[in-house]
Coordinates of C-alpha atoms in Angstrom, one line a residue:
X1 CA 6.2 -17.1 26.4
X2 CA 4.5 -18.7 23.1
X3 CA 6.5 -18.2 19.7
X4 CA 4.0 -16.4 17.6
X5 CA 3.1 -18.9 14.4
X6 CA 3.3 -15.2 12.0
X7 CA 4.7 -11.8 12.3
X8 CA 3.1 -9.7 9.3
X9 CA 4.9 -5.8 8.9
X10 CA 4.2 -3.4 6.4
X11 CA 7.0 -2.2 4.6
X12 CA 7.3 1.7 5.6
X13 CA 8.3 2.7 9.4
X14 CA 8.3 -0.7 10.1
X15 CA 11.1 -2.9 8.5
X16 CA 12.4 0.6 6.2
X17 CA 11.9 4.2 6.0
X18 CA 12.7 6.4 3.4
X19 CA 15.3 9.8 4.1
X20 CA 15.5 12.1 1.8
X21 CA 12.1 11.3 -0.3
X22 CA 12.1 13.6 -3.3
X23 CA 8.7 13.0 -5.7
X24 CA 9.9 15.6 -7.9
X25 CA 13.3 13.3 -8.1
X26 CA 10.2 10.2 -9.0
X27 CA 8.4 11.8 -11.5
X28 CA 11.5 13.0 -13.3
X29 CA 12.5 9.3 -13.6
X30 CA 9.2 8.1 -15.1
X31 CA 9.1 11.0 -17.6
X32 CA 12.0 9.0 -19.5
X33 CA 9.6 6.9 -20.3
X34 CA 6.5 9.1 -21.4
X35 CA 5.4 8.3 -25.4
X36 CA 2.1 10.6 -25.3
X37 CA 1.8 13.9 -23.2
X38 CA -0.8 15.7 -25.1
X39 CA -1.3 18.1 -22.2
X40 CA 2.3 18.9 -21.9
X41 CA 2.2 17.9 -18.2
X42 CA 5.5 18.1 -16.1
X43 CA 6.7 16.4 -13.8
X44 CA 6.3 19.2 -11.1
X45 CA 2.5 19.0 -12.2
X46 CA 2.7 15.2 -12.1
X47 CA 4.1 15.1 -8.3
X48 CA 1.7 17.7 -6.9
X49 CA -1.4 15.6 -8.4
X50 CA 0.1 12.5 -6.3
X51 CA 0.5 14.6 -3.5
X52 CA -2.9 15.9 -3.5
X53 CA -4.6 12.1 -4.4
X54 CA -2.2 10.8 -1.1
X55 CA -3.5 13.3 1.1
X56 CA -7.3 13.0 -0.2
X57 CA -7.0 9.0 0.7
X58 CA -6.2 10.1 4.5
X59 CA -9.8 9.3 5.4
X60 CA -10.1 6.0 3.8
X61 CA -6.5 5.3 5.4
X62 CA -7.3 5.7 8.9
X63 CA -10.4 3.4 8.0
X64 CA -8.3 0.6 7.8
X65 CA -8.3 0.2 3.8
X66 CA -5.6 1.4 1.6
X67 CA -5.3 2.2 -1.9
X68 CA -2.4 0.6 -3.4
X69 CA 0.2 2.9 -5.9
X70 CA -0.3 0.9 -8.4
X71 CA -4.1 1.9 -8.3
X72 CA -3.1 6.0 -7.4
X73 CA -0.4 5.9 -10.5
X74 CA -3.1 4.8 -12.6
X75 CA -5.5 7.4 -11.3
X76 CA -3.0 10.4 -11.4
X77 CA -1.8 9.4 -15.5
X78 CA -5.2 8.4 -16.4
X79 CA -5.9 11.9 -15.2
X80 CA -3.3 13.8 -16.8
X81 CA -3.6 11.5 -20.0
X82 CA 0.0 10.3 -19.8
X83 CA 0.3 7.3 -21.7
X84 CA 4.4 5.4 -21.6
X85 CA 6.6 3.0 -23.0
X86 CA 6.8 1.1 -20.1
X87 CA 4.2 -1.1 -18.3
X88 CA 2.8 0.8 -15.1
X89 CA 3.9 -1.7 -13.0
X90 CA 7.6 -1.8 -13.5
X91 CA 6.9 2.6 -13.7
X92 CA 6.3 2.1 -10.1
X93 CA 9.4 0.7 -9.1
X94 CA 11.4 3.1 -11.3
X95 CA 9.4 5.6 -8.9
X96 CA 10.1 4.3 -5.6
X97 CA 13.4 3.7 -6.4
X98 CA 14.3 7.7 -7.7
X99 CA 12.5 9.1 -4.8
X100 CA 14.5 7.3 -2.1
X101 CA 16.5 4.0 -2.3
X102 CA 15.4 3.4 1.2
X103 CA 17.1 1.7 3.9
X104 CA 16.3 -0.7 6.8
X105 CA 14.7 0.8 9.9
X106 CA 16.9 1.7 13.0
X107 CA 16.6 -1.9 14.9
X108 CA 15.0 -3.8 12.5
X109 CA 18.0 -6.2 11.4
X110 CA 18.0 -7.1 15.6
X111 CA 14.8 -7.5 15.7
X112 CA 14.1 -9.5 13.0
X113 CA 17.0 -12.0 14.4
X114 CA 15.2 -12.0 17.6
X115 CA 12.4 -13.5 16.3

């Protein structure tokens, strides 16, 4: 058998997954850092926009192209004319990490040593 010369994975159901995802849990976490809410948006508001951009994207998705979160963040604050005191890009990682730490796939840590 030929040793493959690259194995590329995506990140979710693949190498981790994600029990227990709570958006809610996410948005509260990036409302800590809100300077301008002029809408007075919550974060139940906030996390049902995501929701509904994710599942509107299911379509371009299955096309083979993907819309990053950077990208939907932007969309879904732009929209709701949240403006913060922390960059968008590090807000991202505050998300990910309140709605679920995330651990590594059942069988990934073998597999991974197999290749």
């Amino acid at each position: 058998m030929r040793r493959p010369r690259m194995v590329l994975f995506d990140y979710g159901h693949t190498l981790a997954w994600t029990p227990g995802e709570d958006y809610l849990r996410g948005e509260e976490a990036v409302f800590r850092y809100v300077a301008e809410n002029p809408r007075g948006v919550t974060p139940q508001e906030a996390a049902q926009l995501g929701t509904a951009i994710w599942l509107g994207q299911r379509e371009i998705r299955h096309s083979g192209a993907e819309v990053s979160t950077l990208q939907q963040l932007r969309l879904k604050y732009d929209v709701l004319g949240l403006r913060f005191t922390r960059p968008l890009e590090e807000l991202e990682q505050v998300l990910w990490t309140a709605v679920s730490p995330g651990e590594a796939m059942p069988g990934a840590p073998e597999m991974l040593a197999a290749l």
